[in-house]
PDB file of C-alpha atoms in Angstrom:
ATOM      1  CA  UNK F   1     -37.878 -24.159  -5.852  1.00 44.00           C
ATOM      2  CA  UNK F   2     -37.972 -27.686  -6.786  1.00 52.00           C
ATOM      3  CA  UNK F   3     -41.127 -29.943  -4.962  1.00 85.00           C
ATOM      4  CA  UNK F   4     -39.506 -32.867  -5.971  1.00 94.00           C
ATOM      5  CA  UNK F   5     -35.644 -34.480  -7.918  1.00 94.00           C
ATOM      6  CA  UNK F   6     -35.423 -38.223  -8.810  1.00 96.00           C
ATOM      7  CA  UNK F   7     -32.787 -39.931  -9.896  1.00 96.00           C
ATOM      8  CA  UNK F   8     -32.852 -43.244 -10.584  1.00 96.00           C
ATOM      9  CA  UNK F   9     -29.409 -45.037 -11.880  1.00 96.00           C
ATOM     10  CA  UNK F  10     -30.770 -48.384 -11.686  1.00 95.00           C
ATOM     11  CA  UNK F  11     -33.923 -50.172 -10.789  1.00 96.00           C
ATOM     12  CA  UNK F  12     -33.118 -54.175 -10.486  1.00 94.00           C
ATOM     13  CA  UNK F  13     -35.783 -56.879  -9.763  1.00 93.00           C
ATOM     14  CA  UNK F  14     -35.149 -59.941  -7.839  1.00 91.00           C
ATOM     15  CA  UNK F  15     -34.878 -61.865 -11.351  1.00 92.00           C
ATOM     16  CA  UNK F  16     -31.763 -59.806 -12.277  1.00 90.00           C
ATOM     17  CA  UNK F  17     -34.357 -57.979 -15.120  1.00 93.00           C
ATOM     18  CA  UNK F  18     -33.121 -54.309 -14.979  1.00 95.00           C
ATOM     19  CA  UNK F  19     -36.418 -51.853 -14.681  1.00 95.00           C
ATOM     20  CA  UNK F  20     -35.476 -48.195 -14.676  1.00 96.00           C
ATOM     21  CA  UNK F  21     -31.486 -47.092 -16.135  1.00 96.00           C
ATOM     22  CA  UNK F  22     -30.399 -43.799 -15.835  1.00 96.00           C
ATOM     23  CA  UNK F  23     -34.032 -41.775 -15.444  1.00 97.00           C
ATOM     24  CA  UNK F  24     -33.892 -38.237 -13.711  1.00 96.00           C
ATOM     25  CA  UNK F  25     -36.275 -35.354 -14.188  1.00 96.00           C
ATOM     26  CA  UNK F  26     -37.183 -32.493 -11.715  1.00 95.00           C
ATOM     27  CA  UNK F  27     -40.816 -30.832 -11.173  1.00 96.00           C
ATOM     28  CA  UNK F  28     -41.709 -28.030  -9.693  1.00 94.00           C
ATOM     29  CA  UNK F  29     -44.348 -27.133  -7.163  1.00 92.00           C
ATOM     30  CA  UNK F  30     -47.561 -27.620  -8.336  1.00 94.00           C
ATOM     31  CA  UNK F  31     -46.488 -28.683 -11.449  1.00 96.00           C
ATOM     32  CA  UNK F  32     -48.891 -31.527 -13.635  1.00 97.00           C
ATOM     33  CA  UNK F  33     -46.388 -33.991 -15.156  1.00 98.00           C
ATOM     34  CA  UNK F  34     -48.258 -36.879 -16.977  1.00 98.00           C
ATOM     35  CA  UNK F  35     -45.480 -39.722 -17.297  1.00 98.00           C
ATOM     36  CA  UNK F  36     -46.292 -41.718 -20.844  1.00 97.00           C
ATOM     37  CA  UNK F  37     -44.485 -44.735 -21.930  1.00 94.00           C
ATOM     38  CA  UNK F  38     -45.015 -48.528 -23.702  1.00 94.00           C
ATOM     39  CA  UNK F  39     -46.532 -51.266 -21.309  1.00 91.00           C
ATOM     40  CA  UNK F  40     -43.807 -53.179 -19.003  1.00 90.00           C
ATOM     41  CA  UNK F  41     -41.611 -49.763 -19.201  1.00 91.00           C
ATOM     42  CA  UNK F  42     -41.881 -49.429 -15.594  1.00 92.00           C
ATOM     43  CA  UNK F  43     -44.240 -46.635 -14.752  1.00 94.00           C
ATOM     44  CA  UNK F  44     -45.811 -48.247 -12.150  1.00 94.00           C
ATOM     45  CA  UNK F  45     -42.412 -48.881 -10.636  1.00 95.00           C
ATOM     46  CA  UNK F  46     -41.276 -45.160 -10.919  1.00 96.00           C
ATOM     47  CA  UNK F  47     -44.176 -44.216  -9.136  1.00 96.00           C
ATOM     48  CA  UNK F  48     -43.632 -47.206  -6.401  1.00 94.00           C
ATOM     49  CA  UNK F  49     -39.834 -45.782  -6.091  1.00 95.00           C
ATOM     50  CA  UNK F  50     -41.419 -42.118  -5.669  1.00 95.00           C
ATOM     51  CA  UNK F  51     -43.708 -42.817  -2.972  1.00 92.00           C
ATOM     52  CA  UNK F  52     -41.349 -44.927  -0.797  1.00 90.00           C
ATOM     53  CA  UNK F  53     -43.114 -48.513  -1.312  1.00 90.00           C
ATOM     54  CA  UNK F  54     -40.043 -49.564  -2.714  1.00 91.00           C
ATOM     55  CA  UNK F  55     -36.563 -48.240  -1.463  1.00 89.00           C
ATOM     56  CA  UNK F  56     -34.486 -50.870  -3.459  1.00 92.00           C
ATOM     57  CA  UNK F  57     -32.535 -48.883  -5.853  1.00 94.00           C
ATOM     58  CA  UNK F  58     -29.340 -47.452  -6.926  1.00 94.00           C
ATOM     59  CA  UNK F  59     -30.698 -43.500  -6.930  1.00 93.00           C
ATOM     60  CA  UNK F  60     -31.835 -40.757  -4.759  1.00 94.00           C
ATOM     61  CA  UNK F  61     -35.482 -38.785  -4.502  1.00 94.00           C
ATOM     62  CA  UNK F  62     -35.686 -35.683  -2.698  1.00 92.00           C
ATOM     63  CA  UNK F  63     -38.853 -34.095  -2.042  1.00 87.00           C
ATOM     64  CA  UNK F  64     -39.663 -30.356  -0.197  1.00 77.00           C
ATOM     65  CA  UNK F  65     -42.289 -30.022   2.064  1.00 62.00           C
ATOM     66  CA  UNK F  66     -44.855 -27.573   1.788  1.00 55.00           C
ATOM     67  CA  UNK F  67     -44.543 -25.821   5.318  1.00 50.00           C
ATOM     68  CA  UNK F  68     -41.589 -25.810   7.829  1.00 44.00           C
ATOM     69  CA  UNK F  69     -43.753 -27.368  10.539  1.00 45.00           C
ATOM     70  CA  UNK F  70     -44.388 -30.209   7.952  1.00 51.00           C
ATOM     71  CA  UNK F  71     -41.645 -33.212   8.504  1.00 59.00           C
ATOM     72  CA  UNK F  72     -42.155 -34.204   5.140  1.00 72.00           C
ATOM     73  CA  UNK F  73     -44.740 -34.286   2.532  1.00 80.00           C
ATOM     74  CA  UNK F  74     -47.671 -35.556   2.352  1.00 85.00           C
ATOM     75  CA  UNK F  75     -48.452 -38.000  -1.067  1.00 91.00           C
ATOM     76  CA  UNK F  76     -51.396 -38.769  -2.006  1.00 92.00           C
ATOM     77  CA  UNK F  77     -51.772 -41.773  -4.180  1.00 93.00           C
ATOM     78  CA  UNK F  78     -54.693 -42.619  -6.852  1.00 94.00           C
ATOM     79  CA  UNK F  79     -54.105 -46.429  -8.558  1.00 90.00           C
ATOM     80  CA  UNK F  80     -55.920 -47.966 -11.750  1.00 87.00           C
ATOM     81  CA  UNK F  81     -58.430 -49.650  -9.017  1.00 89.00           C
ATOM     82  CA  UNK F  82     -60.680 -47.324  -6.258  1.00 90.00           C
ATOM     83  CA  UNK F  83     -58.969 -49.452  -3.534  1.00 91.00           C
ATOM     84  CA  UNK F  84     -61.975 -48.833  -1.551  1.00 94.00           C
ATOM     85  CA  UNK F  85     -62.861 -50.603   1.889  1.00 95.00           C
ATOM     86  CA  UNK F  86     -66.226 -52.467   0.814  1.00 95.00           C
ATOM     87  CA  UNK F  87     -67.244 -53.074   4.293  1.00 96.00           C
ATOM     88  CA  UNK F  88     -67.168 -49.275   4.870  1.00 96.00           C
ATOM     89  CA  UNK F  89     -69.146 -46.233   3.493  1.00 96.00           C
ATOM     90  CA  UNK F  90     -67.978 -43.548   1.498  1.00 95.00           C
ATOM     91  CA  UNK F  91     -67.918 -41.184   4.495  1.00 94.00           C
ATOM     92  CA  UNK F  92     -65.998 -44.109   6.151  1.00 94.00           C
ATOM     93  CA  UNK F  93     -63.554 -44.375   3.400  1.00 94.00           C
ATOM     94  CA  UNK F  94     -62.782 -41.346   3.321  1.00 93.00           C
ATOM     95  CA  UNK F  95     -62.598 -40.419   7.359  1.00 90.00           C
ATOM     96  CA  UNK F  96     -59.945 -43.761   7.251  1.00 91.00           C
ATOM     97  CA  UNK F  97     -56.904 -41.708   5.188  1.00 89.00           C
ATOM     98  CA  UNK F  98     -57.640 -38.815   7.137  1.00 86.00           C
ATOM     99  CA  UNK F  99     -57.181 -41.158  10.785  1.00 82.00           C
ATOM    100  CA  UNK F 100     -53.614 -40.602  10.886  1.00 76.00           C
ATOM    101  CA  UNK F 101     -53.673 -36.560  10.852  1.00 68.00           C
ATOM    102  CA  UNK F 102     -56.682 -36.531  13.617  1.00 63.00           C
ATOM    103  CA  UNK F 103     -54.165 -34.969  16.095  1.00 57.00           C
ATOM    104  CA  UNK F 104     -52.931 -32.034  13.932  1.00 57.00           C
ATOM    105  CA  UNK F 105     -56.304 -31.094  12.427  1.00 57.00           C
ATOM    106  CA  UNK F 106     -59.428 -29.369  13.085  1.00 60.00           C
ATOM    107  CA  UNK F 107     -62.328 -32.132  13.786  1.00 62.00           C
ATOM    108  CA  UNK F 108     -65.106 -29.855  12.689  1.00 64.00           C
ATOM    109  CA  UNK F 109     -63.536 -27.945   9.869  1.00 69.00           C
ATOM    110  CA  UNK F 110     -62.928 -31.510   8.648  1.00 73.00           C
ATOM    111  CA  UNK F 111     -66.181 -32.443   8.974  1.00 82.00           C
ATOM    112  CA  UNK F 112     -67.091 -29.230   6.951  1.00 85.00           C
ATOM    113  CA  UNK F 113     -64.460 -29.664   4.155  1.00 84.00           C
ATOM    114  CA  UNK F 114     -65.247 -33.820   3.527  1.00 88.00           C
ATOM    115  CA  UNK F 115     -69.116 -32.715   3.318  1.00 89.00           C
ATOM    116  CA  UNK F 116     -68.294 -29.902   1.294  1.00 89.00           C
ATOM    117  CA  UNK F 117     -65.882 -31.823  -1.220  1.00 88.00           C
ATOM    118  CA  UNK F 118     -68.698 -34.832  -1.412  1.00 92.00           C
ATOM    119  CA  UNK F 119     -70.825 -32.509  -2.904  1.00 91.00           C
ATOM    120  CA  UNK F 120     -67.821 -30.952  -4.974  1.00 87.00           C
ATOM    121  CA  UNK F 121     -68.016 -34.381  -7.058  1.00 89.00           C
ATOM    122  CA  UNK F 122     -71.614 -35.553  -6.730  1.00 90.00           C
ATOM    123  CA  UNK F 123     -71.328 -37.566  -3.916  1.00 92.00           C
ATOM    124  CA  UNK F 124     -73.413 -35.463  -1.139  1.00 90.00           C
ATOM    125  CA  UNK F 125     -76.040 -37.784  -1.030  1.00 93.00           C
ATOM    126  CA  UNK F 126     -73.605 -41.276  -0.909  1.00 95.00           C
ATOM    127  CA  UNK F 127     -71.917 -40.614   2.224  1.00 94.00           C
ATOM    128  CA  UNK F 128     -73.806 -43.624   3.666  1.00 95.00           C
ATOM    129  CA  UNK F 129     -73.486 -46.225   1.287  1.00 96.00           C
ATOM    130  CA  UNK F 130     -70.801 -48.569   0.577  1.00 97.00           C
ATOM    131  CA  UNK F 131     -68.896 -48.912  -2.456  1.00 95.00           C
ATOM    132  CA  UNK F 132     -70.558 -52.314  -4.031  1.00 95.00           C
ATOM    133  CA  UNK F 133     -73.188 -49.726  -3.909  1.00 96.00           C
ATOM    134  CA  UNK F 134     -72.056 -46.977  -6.155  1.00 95.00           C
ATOM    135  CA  UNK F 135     -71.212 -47.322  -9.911  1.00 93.00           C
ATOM    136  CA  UNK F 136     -67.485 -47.442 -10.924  1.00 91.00           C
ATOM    137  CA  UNK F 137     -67.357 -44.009 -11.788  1.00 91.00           C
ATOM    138  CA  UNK F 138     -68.927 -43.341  -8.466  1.00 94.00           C
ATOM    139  CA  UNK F 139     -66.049 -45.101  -7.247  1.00 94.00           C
ATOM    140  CA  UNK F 140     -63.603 -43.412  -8.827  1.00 93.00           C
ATOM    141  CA  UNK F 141     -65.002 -40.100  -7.713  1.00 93.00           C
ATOM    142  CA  UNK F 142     -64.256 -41.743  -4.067  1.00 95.00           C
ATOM    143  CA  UNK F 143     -60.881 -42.141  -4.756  1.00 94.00           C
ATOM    144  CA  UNK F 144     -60.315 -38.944  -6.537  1.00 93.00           C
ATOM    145  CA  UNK F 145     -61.769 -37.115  -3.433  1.00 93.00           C
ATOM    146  CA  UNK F 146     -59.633 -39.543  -0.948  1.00 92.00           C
ATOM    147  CA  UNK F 147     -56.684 -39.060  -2.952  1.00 92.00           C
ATOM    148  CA  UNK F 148     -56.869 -35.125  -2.282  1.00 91.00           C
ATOM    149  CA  UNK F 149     -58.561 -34.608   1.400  1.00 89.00           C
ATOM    150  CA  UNK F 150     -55.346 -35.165   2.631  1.00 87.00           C
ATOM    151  CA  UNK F 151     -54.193 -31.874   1.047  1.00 87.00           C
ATOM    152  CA  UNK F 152     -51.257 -33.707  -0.334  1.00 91.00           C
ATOM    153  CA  UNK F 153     -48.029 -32.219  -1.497  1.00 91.00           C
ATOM    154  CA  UNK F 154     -47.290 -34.571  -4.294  1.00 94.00           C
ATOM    155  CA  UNK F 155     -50.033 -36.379  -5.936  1.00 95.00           C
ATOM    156  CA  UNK F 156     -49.505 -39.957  -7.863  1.00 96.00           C
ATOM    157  CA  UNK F 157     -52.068 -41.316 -10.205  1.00 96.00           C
ATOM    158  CA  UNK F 158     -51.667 -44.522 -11.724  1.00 96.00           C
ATOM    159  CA  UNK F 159     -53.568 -44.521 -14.843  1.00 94.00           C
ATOM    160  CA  UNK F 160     -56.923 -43.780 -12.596  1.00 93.00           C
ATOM    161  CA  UNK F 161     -59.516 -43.181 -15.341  1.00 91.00           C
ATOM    162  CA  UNK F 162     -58.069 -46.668 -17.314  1.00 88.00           C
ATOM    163  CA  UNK F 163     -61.008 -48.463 -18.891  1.00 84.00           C
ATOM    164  CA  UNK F 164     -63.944 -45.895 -17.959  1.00 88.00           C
ATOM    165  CA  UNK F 165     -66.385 -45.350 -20.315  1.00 90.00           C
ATOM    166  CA  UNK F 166     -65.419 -41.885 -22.397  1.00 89.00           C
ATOM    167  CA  UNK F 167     -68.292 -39.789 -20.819  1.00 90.00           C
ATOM    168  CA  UNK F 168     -67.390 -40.870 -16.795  1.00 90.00           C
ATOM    169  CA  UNK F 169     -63.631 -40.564 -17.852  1.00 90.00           C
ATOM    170  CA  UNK F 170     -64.186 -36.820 -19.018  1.00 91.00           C
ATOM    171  CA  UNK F 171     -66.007 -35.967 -16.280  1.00 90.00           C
ATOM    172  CA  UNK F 172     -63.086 -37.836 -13.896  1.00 92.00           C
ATOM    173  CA  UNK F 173     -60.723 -35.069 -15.759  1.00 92.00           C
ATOM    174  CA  UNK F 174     -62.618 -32.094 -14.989  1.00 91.00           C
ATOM    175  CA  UNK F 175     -63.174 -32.946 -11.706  1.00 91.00           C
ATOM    176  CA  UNK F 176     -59.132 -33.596 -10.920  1.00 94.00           C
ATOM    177  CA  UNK F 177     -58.502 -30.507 -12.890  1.00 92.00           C
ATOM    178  CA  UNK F 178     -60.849 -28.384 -10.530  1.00 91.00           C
ATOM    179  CA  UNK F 179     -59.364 -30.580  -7.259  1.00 92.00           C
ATOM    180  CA  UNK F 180     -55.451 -29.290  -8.515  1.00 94.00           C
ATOM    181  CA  UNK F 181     -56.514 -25.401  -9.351  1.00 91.00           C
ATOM    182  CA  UNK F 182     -57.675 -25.498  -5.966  1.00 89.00           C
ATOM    183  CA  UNK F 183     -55.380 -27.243  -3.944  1.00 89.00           C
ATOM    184  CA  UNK F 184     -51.848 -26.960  -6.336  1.00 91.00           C
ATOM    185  CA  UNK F 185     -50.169 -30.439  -5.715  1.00 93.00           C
ATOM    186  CA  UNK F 186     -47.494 -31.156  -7.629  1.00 95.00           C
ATOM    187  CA  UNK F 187     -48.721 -34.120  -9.635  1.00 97.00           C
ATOM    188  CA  UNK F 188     -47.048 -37.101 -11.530  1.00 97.00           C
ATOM    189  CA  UNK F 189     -49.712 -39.140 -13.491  1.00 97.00           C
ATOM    190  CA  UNK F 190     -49.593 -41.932 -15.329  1.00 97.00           C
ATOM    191  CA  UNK F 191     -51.623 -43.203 -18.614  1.00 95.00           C
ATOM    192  CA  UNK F 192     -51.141 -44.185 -22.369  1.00 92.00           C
ATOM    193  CA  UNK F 193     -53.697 -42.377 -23.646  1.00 93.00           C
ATOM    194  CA  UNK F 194     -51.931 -39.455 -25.138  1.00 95.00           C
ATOM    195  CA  UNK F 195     -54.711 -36.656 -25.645  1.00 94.00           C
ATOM    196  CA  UNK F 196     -55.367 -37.573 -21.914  1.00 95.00           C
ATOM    197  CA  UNK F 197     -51.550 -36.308 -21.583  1.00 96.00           C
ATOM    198  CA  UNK F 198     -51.870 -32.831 -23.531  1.00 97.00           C
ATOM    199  CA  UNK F 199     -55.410 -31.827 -21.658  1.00 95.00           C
ATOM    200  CA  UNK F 200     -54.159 -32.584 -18.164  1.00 96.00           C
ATOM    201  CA  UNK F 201     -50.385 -32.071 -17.636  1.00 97.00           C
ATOM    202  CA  UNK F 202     -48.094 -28.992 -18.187  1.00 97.00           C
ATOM    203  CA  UNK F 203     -45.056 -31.341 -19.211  1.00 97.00           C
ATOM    204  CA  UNK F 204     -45.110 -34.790 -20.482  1.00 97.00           C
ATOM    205  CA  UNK F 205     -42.406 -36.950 -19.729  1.00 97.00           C
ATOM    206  CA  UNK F 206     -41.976 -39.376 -22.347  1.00 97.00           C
ATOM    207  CA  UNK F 207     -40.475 -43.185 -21.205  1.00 96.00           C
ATOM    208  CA  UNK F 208     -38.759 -45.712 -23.373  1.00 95.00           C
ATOM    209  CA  UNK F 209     -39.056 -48.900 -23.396  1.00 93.00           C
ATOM    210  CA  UNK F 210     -37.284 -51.008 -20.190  1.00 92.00           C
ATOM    211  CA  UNK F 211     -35.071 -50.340 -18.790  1.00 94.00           C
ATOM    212  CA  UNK F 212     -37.263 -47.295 -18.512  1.00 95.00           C
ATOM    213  CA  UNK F 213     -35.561 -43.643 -19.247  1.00 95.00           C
ATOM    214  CA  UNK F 214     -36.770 -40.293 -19.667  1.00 96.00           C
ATOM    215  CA  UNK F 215     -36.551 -39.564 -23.911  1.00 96.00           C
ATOM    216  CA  UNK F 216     -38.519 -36.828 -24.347  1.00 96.00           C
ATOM    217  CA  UNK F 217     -39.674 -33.828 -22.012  1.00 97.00           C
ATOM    218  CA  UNK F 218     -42.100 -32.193 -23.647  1.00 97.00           C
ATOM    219  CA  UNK F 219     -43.819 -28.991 -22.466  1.00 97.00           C
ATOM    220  CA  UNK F 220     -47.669 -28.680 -23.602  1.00 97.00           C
ATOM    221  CA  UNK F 221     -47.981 -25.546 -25.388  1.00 95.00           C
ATOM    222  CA  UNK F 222     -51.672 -24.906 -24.858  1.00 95.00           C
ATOM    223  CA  UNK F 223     -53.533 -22.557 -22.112  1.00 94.00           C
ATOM    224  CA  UNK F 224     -55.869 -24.230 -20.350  1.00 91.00           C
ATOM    225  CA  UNK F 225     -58.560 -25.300 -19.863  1.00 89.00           C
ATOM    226  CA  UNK F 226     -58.128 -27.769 -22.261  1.00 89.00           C
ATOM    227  CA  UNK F 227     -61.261 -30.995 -23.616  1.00 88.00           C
ATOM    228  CA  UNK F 228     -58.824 -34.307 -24.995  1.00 88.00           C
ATOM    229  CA  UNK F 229     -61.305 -33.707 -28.165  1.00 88.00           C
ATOM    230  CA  UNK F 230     -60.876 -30.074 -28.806  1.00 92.00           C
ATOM    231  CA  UNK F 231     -58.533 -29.324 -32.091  1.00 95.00           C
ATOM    232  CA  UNK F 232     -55.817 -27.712 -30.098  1.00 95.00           C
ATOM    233  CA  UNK F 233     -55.088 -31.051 -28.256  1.00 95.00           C
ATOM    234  CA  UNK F 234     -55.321 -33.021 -31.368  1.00 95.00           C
ATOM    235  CA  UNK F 235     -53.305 -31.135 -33.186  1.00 95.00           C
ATOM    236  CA  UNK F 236     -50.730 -31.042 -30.470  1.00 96.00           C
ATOM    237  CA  UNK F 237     -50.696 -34.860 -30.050  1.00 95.00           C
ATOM    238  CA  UNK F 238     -50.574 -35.007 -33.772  1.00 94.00           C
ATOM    239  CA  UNK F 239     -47.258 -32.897 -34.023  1.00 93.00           C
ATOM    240  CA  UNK F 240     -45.836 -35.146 -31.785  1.00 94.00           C
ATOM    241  CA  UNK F 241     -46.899 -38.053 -33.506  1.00 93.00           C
ATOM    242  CA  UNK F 242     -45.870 -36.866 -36.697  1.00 92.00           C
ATOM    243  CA  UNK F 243     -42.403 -35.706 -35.364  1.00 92.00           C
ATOM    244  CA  UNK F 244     -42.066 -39.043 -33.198  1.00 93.00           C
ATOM    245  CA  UNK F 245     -44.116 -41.828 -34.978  1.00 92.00           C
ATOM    246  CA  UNK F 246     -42.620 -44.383 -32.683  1.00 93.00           C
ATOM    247  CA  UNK F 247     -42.854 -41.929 -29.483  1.00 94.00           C
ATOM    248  CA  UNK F 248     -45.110 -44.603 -27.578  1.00 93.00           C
ATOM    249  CA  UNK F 249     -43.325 -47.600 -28.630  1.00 93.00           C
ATOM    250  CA  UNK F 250     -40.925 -45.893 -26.504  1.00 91.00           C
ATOM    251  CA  UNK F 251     -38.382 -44.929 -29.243  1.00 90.00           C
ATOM    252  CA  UNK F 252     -37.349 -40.863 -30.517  1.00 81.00           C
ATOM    253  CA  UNK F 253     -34.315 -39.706 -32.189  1.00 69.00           C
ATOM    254  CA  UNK F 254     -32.639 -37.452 -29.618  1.00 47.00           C
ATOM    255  CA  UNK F 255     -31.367 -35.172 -32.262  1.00 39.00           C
ATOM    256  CA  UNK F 256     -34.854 -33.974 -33.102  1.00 43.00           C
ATOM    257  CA  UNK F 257     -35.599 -31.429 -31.278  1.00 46.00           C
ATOM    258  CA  UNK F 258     -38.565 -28.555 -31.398  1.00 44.00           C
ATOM    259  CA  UNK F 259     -39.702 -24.972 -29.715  1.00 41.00           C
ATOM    260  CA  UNK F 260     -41.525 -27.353 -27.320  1.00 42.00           C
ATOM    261  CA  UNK F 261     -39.270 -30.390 -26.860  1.00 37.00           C
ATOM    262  CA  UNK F 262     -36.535 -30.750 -24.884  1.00 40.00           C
ATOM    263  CA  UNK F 263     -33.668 -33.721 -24.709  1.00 35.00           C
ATOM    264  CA  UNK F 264     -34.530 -36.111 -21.944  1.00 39.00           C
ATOM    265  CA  UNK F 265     -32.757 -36.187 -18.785  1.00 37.00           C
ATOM    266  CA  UNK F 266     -31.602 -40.059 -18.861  1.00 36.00           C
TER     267      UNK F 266
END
């Protein structure tokens, strides 16, 4: 069944510019769909539309909830910035997303499960200390883990490992990786980097330029796991490349098409 359908006929700003024309896709439950595009195609925007921080649009978004009890899904959201509370601790940062649920949840097998995810990502021994604290992969690791202790059923990331250095951002990717095997949101994330793309997602939607619509969905061909160095992803992001050459300017030739591409929705 499908976790989540957008449809977006038009996306206007106050200023008359036009953001998002014609852009639909569907994924699945569980499914990792990295969204890559030029800067100013309206990513951000997409994902601001998905949530429900913005409802201005000329479209629909439907999303299915995990359980029957469950009104409606939970999303978790991860931005370029942690987004922390510096006058709380990490424990406290974390215990503040989770305030809203306190009535439908366990207060000890919380307590078990935020202690037990700290130490998941190398934070056991920072509960106490505040984020000006903690270096900014530290801080990312917060957000990572705050973005998932709400067990979410759709997941947006907003280009959350953007201008880490290449070690912390590696180790940012297994950790999410390990976080979705467990836990199985579906997941739309964001970035330009493209080997970022093939090692993470299972489909990569492809954006042109704005008005922002879907030109190529591609479905990664690899098993995983997969390292954005290893040859496999390489040579994946080259055939795409080589195929596309303008594919992150935003621009394809929709007749091209390949085992592993598919014509865009918009």
């Amino acid at each position: 069944m499908t976790s989540l359908a957008v449809q977006v006929r038009s996306k206007m700003f106050p200023n008359g510019v036009c953001a998002i024309r014609d852009l639909a896709f569907n994924a699945q439950r569980g499914e990792f769909v990295a969204i890559v595009g030029p800067s100013g195609a309206g990513k951000t925007t997409l994902l601001g539309l998905v949530a429900g921080l913005d409802a201005d649009m000329d479209g629909c978004i439907r999303m299915e909830a995990r359980g029957a009890s469950q009104d409606s899904p939970r999303i978790g959201f991860m931005f370029q910035e942690p987004r922390l509370m510096p006058w709380l601790t990490v424990r406290q940062n974390i215990d503040l997303v989770l305030r809203p649920y306190a009535g439908t949840r366990n207060a000890l097998q919380d307590d078990a499960r935020v202690r037990e995810m700290l130490d998941m990502v190398g934070l056991k021994d920072f509960a106490m200390m505040f984020p000006g604290q903690l270096s900014a992969g530290m801080r990312r690791r917060v957000a990572l883990l705050r973005a998932f202790i709400i067990e979410p059923a759709l997941l947006l990331m907003d280009e959350p490992f953007e201008s880490l250095d290449a070690p912390t951002a590696e180790q940012l990717r297994s950790m999410l990786a390990d976080l979705w095997r467990r836990t199985s949101p579906t997941v739309l994330f964001v970035t330009h980097n493209l080997a970022e793309a093939v090692s993470l997602a299972d489909r990569i939607l492809f954006l042109s330029a704005r008005p922002a619509r879907v030109i190529l969905d591609y479905a990664v061909p690899l098993p995983r796991p997969r390292a954005p160095a290893s040859a496999s992803v390489l040579q994946v992001q080259h055939h795409l490349l080589a195929r596309h050459p303008q594919l992150l300017e935003g621009l394809v030739q929709p007749a091209v098409k390949t085992g592993a591409c598919h014509a865009g929705a918009g």
